[in-house]
């Protein structure tokens, strides 16, 4: 599959006249709880030729594609990417530390990761994860639940808890987040993970009160502790210099 993904990314470069600097897997395949029929969520960062950056007018800064064989691609242009990094954009930082990398300009990736660590805002990132968890709570309290909803809620709830307890960006791999949950929750999650690995995305699972109660408790914990967190550093000059460096390469 990696060869097919790289071929598609090369086609995008030629069609759009761009250079892809970094491409990874996001979503359930990166997090470690994919179903057999999960899409491949390909996320990438790209840059244009210099003329693009000399225009007075706003231009498209996103490239998206969907193929018949479940390749779901979305890429962000470099300037858009760095503006989002300045705001400690959680999905972007997850891309930068994804355990599944399809392509990377190594020097670019290394510097982006360093900038991500410096830009990381505990409070902004916690609010992102808290909001995402809340979005899934209604469906997680139904009598039958898609396991995908449980895992999205669990991942973001644990990510928020991680930020509060460690003051660092949470691991992207779900398995690395699990140890901060109580042992009985870990055991139930692993049980559900094994079921999800053998079922399609449409499978409905009977409500697990243990999981629902844990989610509600964790949301409450994250909300009560949010005010203790700090903002990230303002790195406008550093990001400007990095931007100019990359577009001039």
mmCIF file with all atom_site columns, C-alpha atoms in Angstrom, residues 5 10 12 28 46 48 71 80 87-88 109 112 137 149 155 170 197 205 210 214 234 240:
data_model
loop_
_atom_site.group_PDB
_atom_site.id
_atom_site.type_symbol
_atom_site.label_atom_id
_atom_site.label_alt_id
_atom_site.label_comp_id
_atom_site.label_asym_id
_atom_site.label_entity_id
_atom_site.label_seq_id
_atom_site.pdbx_PDB_ins_code
_atom_site.Cartn_x
_atom_site.Cartn_y
_atom_site.Cartn_z
_atom_site.occupancy
_atom_site.B_iso_or_equiv
_atom_site.pdbx_formal_charge
_atom_site.auth_seq_id
_atom_site.auth_comp_id
_atom_site.auth_asym_id
_atom_site.auth_atom_id
_atom_site.pdbx_PDB_model_num
ATOM 1  C CA . UNK A 1 5   ? 0.308   6.004  -1.724 1.00 0.00 ? 5   UNK A CA 1
ATOM 2  C CA . UNK A 1 10  ? 3.862   11.931 -6.968 1.00 0.00 ? 10  UNK A CA 1
ATOM 3  C CA . UNK A 1 12  ? -0.373  15.226 -7.048 1.00 0.00 ? 12  UNK A CA 1
ATOM 4  C CA . UNK A 1 28  ? -7.210  5.234  13.192 1.00 0.00 ? 28  UNK A CA 1
ATOM 5  C CA . UNK A 1 46  ? 3.535   20.938 0.518  1.00 0.00 ? 46  UNK A CA 1
ATOM 6  C CA . UNK A 1 48  ? 4.476   25.931 -4.264 1.00 0.00 ? 48  UNK A CA 1
ATOM 7  C CA . UNK A 1 71  ? -7.024  6.659  -0.066 1.00 0.00 ? 71  UNK A CA 1
ATOM 8  C CA . UNK A 1 80  ? -1.120  27.796 6.072  1.00 0.00 ? 80  UNK A CA 1
ATOM 9  C CA . UNK A 1 87  ? -1.578  28.364 17.230 1.00 0.00 ? 87  UNK A CA 1
ATOM 10 C CA . UNK A 1 88  ? -0.507  24.913 18.472 1.00 0.00 ? 88  UNK A CA 1
ATOM 11 C CA . UNK A 1 109 ? 10.592  17.265 9.378  1.00 0.00 ? 109 UNK A CA 1
ATOM 12 C CA . UNK A 1 112 ? 9.098   21.272 12.130 1.00 0.00 ? 112 UNK A CA 1
ATOM 13 C CA . UNK A 1 137 ? -20.371 11.910 24.249 1.00 0.00 ? 137 UNK A CA 1
ATOM 14 C CA . UNK A 1 149 ? -16.995 6.665  18.451 1.00 0.00 ? 149 UNK A CA 1
ATOM 15 C CA . UNK A 1 155 ? -8.255  8.906  22.669 1.00 0.00 ? 155 UNK A CA 1
ATOM 16 C CA . UNK A 1 170 ? 0.363   13.539 24.153 1.00 0.00 ? 170 UNK A CA 1
ATOM 17 C CA . UNK A 1 197 ? -9.966  -5.124 14.656 1.00 0.00 ? 197 UNK A CA 1
ATOM 18 C CA . UNK A 1 205 ? -21.640 -2.531 20.107 1.00 0.00 ? 205 UNK A CA 1
ATOM 19 C CA . UNK A 1 210 ? -17.667 1.241  32.420 1.00 0.00 ? 210 UNK A CA 1
ATOM 20 C CA . UNK A 1 214 ? -14.909 6.783  32.651 1.00 0.00 ? 214 UNK A CA 1
ATOM 21 C CA . UNK A 1 234 ? 4.984   33.267 20.486 1.00 0.00 ? 234 UNK A CA 1
ATOM 22 C CA . UNK A 1 240 ? 8.861   33.733 9.437  1.00 0.00 ? 240 UNK A CA 1
#
